[in-house]
CSV table of C-alpha atoms in Angstrom, one decimal:
chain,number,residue,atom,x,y,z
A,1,UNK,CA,-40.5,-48.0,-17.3
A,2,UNK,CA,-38.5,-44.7,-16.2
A,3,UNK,CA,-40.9,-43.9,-13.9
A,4,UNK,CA,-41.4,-47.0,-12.4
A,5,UNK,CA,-37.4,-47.8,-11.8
A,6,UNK,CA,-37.7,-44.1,-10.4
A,7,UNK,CA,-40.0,-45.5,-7.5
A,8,UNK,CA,-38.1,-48.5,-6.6
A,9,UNK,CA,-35.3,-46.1,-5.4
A,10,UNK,CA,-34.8,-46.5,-2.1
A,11,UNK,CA,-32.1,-43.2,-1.9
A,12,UNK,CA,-31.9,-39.4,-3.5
A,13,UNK,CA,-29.3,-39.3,-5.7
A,14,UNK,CA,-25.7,-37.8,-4.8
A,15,UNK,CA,-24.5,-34.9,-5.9
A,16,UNK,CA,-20.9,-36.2,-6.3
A,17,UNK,CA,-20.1,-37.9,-9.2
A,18,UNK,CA,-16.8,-39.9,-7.9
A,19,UNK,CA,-19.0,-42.2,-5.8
A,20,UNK,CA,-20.4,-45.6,-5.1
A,21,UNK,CA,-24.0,-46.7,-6.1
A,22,UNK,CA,-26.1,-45.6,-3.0
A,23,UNK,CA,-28.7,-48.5,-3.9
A,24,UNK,CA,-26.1,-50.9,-2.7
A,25,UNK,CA,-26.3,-50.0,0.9
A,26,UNK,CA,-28.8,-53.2,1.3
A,27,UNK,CA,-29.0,-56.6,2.0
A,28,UNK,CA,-26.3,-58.6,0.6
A,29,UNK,CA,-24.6,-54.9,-0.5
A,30,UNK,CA,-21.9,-52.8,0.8
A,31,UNK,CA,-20.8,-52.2,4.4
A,32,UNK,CA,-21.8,-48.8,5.6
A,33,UNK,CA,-18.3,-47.1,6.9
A,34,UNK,CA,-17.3,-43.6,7.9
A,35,UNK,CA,-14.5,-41.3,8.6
A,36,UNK,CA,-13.2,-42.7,11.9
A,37,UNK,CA,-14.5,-45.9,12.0
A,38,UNK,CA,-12.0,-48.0,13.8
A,39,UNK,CA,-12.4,-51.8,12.8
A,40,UNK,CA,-11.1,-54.8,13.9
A,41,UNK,CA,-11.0,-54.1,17.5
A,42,UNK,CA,-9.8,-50.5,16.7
A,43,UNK,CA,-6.7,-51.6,14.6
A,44,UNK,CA,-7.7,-50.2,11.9
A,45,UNK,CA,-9.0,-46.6,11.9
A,46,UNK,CA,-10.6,-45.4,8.8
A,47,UNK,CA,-8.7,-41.9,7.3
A,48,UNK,CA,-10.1,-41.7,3.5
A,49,UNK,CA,-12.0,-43.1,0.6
A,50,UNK,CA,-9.7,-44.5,-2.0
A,51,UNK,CA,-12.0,-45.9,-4.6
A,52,UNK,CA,-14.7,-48.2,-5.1
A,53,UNK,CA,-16.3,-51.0,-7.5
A,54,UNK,CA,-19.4,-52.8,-7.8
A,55,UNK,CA,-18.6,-55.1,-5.1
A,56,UNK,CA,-16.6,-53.4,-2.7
A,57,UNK,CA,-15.3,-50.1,-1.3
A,58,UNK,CA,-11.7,-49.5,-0.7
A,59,UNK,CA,-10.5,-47.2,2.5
A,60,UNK,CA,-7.1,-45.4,3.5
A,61,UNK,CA,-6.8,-46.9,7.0
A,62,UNK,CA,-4.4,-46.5,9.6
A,63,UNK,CA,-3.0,-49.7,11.4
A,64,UNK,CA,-2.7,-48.2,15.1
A,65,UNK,CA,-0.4,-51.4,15.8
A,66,UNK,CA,2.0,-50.7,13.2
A,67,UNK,CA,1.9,-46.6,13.1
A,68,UNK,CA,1.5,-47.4,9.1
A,69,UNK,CA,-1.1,-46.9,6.5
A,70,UNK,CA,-2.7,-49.6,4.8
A,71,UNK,CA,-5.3,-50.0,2.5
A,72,UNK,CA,-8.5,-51.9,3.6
A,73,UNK,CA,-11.1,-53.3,1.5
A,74,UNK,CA,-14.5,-54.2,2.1
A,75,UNK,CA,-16.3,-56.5,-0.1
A,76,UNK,CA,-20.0,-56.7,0.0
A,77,UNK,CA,-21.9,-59.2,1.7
A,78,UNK,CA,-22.6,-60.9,-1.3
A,79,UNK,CA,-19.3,-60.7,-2.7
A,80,UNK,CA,-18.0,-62.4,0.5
A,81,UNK,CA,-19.6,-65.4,0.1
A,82,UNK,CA,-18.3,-66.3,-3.6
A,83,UNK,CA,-14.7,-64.3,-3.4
A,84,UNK,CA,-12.0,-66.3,-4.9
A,85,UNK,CA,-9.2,-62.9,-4.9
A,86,UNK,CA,-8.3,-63.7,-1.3
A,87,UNK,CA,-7.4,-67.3,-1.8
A,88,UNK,CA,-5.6,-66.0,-5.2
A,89,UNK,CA,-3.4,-63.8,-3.1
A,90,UNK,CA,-2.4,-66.7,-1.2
A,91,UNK,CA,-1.5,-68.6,-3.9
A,92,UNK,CA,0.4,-66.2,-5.3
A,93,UNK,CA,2.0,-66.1,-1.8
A,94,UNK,CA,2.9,-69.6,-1.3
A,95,UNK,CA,4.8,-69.8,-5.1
A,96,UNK,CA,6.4,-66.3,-5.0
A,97,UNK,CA,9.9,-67.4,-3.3
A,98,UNK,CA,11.9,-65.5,-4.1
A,99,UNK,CA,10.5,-64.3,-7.4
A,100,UNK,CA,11.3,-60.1,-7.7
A,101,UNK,CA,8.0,-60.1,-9.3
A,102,UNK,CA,5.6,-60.8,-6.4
A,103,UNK,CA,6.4,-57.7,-5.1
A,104,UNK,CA,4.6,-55.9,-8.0
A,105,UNK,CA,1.1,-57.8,-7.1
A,106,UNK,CA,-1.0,-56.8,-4.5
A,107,UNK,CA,-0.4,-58.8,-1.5
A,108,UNK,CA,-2.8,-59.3,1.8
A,109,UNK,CA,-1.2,-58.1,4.9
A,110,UNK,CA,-4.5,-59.1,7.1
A,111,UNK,CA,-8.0,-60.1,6.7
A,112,UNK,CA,-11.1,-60.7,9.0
A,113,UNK,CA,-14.8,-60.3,9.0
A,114,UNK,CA,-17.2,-57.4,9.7
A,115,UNK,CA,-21.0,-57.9,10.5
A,116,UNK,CA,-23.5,-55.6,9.7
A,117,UNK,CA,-26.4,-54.5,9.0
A,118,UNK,CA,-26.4,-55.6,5.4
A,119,UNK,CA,-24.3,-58.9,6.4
A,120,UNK,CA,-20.9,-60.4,6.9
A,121,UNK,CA,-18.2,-58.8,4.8
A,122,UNK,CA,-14.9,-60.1,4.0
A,123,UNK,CA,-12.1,-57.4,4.7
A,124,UNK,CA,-8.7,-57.3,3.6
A,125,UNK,CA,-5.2,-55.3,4.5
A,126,UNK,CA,-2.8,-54.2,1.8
A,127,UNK,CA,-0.4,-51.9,1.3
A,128,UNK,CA,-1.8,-48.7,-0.7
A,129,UNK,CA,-1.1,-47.5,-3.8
A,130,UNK,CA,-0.8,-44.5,-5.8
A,131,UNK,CA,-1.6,-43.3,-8.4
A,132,UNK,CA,-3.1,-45.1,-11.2
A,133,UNK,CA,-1.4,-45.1,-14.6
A,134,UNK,CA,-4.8,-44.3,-15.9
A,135,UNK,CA,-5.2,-40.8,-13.6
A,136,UNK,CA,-1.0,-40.2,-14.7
A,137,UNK,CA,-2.2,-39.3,-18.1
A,138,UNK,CA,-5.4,-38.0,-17.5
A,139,UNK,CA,-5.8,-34.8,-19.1
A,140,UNK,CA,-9.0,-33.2,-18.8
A,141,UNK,CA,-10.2,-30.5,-21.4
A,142,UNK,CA,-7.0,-31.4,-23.3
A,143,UNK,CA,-6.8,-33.5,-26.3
A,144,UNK,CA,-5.9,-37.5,-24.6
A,145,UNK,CA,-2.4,-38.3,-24.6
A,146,UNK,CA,-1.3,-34.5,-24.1
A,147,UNK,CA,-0.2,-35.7,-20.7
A,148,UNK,CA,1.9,-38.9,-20.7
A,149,UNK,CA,4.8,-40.9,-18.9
A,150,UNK,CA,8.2,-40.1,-20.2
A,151,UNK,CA,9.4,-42.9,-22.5
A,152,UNK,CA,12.5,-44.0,-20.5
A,153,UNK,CA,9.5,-44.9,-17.7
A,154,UNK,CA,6.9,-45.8,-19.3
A,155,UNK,CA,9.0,-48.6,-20.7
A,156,UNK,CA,10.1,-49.6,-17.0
A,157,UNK,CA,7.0,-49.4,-15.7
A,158,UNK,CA,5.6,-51.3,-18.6
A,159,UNK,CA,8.0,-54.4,-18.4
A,160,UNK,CA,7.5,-54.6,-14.3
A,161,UNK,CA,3.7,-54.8,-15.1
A,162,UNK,CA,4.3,-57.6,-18.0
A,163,UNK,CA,6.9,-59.2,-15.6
A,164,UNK,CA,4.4,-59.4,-13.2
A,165,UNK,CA,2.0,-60.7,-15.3
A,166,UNK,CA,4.3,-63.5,-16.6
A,167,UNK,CA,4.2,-64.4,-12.8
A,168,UNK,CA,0.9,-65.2,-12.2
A,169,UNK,CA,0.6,-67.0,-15.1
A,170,UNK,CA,3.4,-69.1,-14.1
A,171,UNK,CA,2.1,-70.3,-11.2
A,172,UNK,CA,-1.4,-71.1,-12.9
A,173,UNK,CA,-3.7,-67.5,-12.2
A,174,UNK,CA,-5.1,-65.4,-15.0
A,175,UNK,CA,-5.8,-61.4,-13.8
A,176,UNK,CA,-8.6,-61.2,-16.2
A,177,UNK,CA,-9.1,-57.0,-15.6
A,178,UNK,CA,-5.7,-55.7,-16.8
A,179,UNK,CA,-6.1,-52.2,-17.1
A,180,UNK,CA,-4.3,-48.6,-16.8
A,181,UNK,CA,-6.8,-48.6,-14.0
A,182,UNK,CA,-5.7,-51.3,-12.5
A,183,UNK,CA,-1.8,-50.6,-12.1
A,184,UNK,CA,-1.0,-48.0,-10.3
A,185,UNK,CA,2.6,-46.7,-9.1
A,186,UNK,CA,4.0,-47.3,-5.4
A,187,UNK,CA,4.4,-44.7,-2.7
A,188,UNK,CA,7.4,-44.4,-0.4
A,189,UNK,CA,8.3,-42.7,2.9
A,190,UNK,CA,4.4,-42.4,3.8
A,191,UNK,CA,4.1,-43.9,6.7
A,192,UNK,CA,5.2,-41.3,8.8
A,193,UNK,CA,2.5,-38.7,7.3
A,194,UNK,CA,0.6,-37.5,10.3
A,195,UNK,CA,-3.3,-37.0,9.1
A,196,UNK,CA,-2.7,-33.7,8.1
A,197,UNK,CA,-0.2,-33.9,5.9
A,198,UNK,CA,-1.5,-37.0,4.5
A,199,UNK,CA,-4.7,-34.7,3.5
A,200,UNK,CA,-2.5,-32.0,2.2
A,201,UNK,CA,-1.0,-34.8,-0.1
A,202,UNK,CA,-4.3,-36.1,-1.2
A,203,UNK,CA,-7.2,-33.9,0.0
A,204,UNK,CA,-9.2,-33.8,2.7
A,205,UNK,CA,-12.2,-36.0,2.4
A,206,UNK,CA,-15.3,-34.1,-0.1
A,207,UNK,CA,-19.1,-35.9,1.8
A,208,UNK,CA,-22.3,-35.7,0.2
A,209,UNK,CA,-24.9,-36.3,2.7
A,210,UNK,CA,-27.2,-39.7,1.9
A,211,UNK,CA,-31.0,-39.5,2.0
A,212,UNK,CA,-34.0,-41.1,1.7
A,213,UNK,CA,-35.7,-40.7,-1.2
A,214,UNK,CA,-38.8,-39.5,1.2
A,215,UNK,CA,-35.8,-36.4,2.6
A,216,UNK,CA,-35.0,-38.6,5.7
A,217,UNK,CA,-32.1,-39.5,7.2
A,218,UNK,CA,-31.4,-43.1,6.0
A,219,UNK,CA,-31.2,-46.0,8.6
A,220,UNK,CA,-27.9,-48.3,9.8
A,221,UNK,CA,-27.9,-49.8,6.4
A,222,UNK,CA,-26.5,-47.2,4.9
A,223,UNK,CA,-24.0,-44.4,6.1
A,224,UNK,CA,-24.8,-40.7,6.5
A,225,UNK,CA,-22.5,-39.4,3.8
A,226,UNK,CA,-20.7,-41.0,0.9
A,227,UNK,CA,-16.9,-40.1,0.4
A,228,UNK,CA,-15.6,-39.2,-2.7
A,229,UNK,CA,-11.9,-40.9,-3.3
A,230,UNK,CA,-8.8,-39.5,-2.8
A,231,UNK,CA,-6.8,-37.7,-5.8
A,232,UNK,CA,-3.1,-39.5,-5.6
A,233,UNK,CA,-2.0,-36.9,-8.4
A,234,UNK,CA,-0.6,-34.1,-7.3
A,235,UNK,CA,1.5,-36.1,-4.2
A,236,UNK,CA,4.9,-34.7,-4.1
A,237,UNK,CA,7.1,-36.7,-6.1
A,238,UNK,CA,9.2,-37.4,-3.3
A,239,UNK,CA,6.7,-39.9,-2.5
A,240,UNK,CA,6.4,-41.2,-5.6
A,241,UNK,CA,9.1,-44.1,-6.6
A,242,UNK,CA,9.1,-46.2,-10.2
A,243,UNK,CA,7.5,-49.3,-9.1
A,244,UNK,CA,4.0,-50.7,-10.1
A,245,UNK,CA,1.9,-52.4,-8.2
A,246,UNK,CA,-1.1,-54.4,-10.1
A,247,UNK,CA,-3.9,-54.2,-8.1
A,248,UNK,CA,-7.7,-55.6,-8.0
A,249,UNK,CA,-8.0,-59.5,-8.6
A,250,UNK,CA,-11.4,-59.5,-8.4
A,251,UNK,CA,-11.8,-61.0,-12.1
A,252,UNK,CA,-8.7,-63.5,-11.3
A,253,UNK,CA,-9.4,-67.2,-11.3
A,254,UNK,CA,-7.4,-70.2,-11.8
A,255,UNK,CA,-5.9,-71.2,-15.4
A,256,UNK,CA,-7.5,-74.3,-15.2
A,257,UNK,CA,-11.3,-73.1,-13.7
A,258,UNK,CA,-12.2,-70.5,-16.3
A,259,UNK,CA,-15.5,-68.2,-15.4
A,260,UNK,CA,-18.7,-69.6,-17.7
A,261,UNK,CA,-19.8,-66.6,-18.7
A,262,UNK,CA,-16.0,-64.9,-19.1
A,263,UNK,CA,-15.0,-61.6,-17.0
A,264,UNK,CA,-16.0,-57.7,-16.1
A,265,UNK,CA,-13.0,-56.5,-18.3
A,266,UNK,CA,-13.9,-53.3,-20.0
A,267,UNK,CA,-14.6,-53.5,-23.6
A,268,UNK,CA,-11.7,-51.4,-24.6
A,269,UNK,CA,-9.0,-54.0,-23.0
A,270,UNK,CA,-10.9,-57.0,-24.3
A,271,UNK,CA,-9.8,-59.8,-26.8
A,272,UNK,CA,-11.9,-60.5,-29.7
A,273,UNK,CA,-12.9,-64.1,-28.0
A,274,UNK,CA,-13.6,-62.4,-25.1
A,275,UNK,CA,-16.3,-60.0,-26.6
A,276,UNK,CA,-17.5,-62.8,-29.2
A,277,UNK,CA,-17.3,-65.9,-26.7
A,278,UNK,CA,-16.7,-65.0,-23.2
A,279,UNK,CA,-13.6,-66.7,-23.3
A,280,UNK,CA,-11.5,-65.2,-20.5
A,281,UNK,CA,-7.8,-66.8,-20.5
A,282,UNK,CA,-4.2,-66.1,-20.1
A,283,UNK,CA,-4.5,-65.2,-24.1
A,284,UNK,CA,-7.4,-62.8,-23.1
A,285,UNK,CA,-4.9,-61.1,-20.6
A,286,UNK,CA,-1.7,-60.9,-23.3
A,287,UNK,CA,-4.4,-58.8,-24.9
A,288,UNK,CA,-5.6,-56.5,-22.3
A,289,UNK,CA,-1.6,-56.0,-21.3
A,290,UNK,CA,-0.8,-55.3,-24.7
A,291,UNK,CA,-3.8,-52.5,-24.7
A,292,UNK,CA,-2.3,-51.1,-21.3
A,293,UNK,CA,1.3,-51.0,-22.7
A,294,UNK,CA,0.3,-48.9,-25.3
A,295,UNK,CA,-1.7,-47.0,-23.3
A,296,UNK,CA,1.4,-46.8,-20.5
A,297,UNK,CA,3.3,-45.4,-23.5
A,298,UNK,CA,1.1,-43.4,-25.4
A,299,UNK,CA,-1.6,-41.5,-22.9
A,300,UNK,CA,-4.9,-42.9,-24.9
A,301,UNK,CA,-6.2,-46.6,-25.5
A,302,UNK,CA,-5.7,-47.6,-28.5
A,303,UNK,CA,-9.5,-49.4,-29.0
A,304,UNK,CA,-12.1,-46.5,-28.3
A,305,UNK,CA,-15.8,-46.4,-28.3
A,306,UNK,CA,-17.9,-43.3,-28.0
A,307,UNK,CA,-20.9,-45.4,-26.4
A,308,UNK,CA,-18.5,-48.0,-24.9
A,309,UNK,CA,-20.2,-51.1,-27.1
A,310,UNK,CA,-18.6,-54.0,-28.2
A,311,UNK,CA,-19.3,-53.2,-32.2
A,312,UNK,CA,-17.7,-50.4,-31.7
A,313,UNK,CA,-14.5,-51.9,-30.5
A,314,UNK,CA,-14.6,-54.8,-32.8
A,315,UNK,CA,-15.0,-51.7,-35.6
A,316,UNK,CA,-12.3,-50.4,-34.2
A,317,UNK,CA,-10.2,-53.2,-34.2
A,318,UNK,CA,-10.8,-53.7,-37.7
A,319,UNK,CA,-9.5,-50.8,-39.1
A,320,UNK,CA,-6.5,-50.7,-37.1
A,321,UNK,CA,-5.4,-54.4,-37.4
A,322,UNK,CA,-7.5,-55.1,-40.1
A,323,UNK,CA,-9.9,-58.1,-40.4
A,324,UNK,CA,-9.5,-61.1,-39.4
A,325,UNK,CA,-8.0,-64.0,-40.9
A,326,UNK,CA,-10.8,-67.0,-42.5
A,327,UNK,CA,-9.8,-69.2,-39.8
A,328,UNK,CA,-10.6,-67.0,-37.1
A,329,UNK,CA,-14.0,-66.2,-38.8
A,330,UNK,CA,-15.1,-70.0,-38.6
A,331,UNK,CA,-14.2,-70.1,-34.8
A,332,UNK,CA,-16.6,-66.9,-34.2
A,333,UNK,CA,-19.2,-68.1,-36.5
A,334,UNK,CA,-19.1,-65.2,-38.9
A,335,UNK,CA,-20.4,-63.2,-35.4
A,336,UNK,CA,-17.3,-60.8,-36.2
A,337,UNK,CA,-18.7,-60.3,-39.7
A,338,UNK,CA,-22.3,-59.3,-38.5
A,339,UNK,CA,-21.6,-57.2,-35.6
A,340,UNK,CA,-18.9,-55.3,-38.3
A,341,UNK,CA,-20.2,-54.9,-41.4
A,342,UNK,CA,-20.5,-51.4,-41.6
A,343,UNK,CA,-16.8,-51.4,-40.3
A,344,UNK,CA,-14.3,-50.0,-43.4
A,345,UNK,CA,-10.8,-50.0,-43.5
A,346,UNK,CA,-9.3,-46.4,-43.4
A,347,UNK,CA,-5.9,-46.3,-44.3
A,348,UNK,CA,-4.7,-46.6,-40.1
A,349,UNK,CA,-2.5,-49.3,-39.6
A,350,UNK,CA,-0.9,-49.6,-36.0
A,351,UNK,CA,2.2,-47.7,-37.0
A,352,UNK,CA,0.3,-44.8,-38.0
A,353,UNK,CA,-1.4,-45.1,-34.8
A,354,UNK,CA,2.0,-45.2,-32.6
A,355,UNK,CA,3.3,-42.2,-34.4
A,356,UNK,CA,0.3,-40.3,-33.4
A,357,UNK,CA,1.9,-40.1,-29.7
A,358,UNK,CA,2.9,-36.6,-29.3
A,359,UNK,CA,1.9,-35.0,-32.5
A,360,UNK,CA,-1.6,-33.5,-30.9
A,361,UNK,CA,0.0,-32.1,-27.6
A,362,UNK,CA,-0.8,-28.7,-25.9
A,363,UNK,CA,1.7,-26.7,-23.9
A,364,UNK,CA,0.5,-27.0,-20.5
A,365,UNK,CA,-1.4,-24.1,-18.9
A,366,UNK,CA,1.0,-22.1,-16.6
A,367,UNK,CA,-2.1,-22.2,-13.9
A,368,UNK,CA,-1.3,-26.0,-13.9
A,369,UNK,CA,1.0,-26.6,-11.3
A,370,UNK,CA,0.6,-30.3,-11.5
A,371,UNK,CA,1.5,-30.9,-14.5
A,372,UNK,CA,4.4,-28.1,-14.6
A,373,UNK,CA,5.8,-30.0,-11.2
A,374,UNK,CA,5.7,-33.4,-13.2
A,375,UNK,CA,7.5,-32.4,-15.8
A,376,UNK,CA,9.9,-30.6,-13.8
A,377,UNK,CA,10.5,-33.5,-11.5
A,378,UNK,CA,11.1,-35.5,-15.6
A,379,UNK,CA,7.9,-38.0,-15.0
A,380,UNK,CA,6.1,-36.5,-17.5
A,381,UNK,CA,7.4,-36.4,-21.5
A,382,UNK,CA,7.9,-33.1,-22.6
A,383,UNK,CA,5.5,-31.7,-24.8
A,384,UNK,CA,5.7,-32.2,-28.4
A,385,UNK,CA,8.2,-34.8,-28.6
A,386,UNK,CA,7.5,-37.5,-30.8
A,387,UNK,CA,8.2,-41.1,-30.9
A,388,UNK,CA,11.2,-42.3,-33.1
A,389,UNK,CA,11.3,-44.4,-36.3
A,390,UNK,CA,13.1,-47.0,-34.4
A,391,UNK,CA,10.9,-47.0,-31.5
A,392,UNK,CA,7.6,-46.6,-33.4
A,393,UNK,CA,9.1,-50.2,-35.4
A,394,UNK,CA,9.8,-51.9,-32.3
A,395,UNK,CA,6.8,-51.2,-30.4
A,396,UNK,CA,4.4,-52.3,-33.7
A,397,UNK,CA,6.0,-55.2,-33.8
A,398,UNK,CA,5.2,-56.0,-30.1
A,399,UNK,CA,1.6,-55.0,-30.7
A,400,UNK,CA,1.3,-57.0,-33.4
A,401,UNK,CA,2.7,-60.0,-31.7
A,402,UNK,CA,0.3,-59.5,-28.7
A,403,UNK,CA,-2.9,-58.4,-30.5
A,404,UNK,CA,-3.2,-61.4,-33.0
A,405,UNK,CA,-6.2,-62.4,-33.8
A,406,UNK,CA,-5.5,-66.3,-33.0
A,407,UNK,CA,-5.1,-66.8,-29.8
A,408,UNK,CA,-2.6,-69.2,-29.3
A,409,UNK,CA,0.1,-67.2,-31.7
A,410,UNK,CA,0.2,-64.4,-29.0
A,411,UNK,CA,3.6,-63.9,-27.0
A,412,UNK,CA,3.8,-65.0,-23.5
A,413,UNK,CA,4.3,-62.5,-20.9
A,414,UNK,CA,7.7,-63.5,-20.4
A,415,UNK,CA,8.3,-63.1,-24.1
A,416,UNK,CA,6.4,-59.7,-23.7
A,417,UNK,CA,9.0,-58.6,-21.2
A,418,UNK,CA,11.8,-59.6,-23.2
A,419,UNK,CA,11.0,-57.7,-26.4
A,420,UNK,CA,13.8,-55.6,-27.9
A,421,UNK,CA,11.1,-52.7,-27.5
A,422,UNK,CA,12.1,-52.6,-23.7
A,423,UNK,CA,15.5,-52.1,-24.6
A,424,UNK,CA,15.1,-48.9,-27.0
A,425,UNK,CA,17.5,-46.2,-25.4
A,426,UNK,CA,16.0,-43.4,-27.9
């Protein structure tokens, strides 16, 4: 079977990593862009890659009109036909008055169409982001969690994100893909960043050439190179203020319209129902935001899997929460049971868990500039400091009141953002 998937592709495989599947430069599939593209009647001229997904690619943009940059993603052809994130956003729009909140959503400054070779794609404007939470702690060749937010942030940062959250739930939208990912931090003062200092903030584009898989050039389907995206992490804090942004509705849908066959959330952030039933609701994302707090706070998700299966995380699960109650096991069909049998309790409640934060840190390399400008500039928690009694009691007690295994005894969002663990001034 290898060896027959081998021959149905239709391009060589990059050398970068970082980068969007080349097989979906096809019919129905992504939009073929490149550095300097100007779209839109030349509005919009394309500076950088910021990231990518399975249905669209994101760029760093230029808005001549303006003299601002903007964030402009490109859905694929596919994608464009069933997307319900741009209508979301305008929902969103027409109930925000003057709620503080909106302004920590995503919000569309412009849309319009492409066609192409591989179709009509829906595009749309925004205001860029940062970076993620996610890339913020990411610490790699270090034990996770060495590299984390400092706690007077992480908890501001944290109740924006629930606050905004509570918001769309409000007015009848669930996110459906809350994750570290998935918030990322606000820049200011950028707009005026000629190219090249916007490339000495985030690097200057890394290409890696497409080809056939015969060695040719490929044709107007797809684009000569692939970009990798732009690294947000080591922009001068200047830049850098201590607002989130939650980004990516893709998943989102209406309250009231749930998806059949639930959403793309990874396993890690996903509620029990949600793995067992495809049940994706505004209980699903108390879950998922009660994953990311933790993970705002801490540095490492609290559910891991080594393989990234569902058994795993349900194993997981287990033996930090325990097992679920009977009445839960009824409403799952004893699927929990089978999928976790070989799942034993170890001694690791959540509070254990909490006051692991800090005990494993590493004293950052003195080659590391990045991480020794963070912490000089206080983003970053100092190494070695641990998290207090007090705080460690608070922040279980939200967990636990988020993570429960019933659905409908989970806090709201609003109560998420009101918990006294917000208010700890350790």
């Amino acid at each position: 079977m290898g060896t027959e998937s081998s021959k149905e592709l239709r391009y060589r495989l990059p050398h970068l990593d970082n980068v969007e599947d080349v097989e979906k430069y096809r019919s129905g599939g992504f939009h073929p862009i490149h550095l300097g593209d100007a779209l839109k009647g030349g509005r919009y001229r394309v500076l950088h890659k910021l990231g990518y997904g399975g249905f669209s690619t994101v760029w760093l943009a230029r808005d001549e009109n303006q003299n601002k940059l903007v964030s402009l993603k490109v859905l694929t052809a596919d994608a464009s036909r069933q997307s319900r994130e741009l209508q979301l956003l305008r929902h969103l729009d027409e109930h925000a008055q003057a709620n503080p909140w909106r302004g920590n959503i995503i919000a569309t400054l412009d849309d319009f169409t492409i066609n192409g070779p591989n179709g009509t794609h829906l595009c749309y404007v925004s205001q860029p982001g940062g970076p993620s939470l996610s890339a913020m702690s990411d610490s790699p060749g270090e034990i996770a969690g060495t590299r984390r937010l400092r706690a007077p942030l992480a908890r501001k940062l944290a109740r924006q994100l629930a606050k905004a959250v509570s918001f769309m739930h409000d007015v009848g939208i669930v996110h459906g893909d809350i994750t570290p990912k998935n918030v990322v931090i606000q820049l200011k003062g950028i707009d005026t960043w000629p190219t090249g200092t916007l490339y000495q903030q985030v690097g200057s584009p890394v290409r890696d050439e497409v080809f056939k898989s015969s060695g040719q050039k490929p044709d107007l389907s797809a684009p000569e190179y692939l970009v990798e995206p732009a690294s947000f992490s080591c922009v001068d804090l200047e830049y850098i203020s201590e607002q989130v942004l939650l980004i990516d509705l893709g998943e989102a849908f209406h309250e009231l319209s749930p998806p059949a066959n639930g959403v793309g959330t990874p396993v890690s952030y996903c509620s029990p129902e949600l793995i067992l039933e495809s049940k994706a609701s505004r209980t699903s994302d108390i879950w998922a935001l009660a994953c990311t707090i933790f993970e705002i706070r801490s540095g490492f998700p609290l559910f891991e899997s080594f393989v990234g299966s569902s058994t795993e995380i349900l194993e997981e699960i287990s033996r930090i929460l325990g097992m679920p109650p009977e009445s839960s096991h009824s409403l799952w069909k004893e699927d929990w049971i089978t999928m976790t049998d070989h799942a034993k309790w170890d001694g690791s409640p959540l509070n254990d868990r909490i006051r692991e934060i800090g005990i494993y840190d590493q004293e950052p390399s003195i080659h590391d500039s990045d991480v020794a400008s963070l912490n000089h500039h206080t983003l970053l928690e100092p190494s070695g400091r641990r998290v207090s009694r007090d705080e460690a009691l608070d922040l279980t007690d939200l967990l636990r009141r988020t993570l429960h295994y019933i659905p409908e005894k989970r806090l709201s969002a609003e109560k998420v953002a009101n918990h006294t663990w917000f208010a700890n001034r350790e």
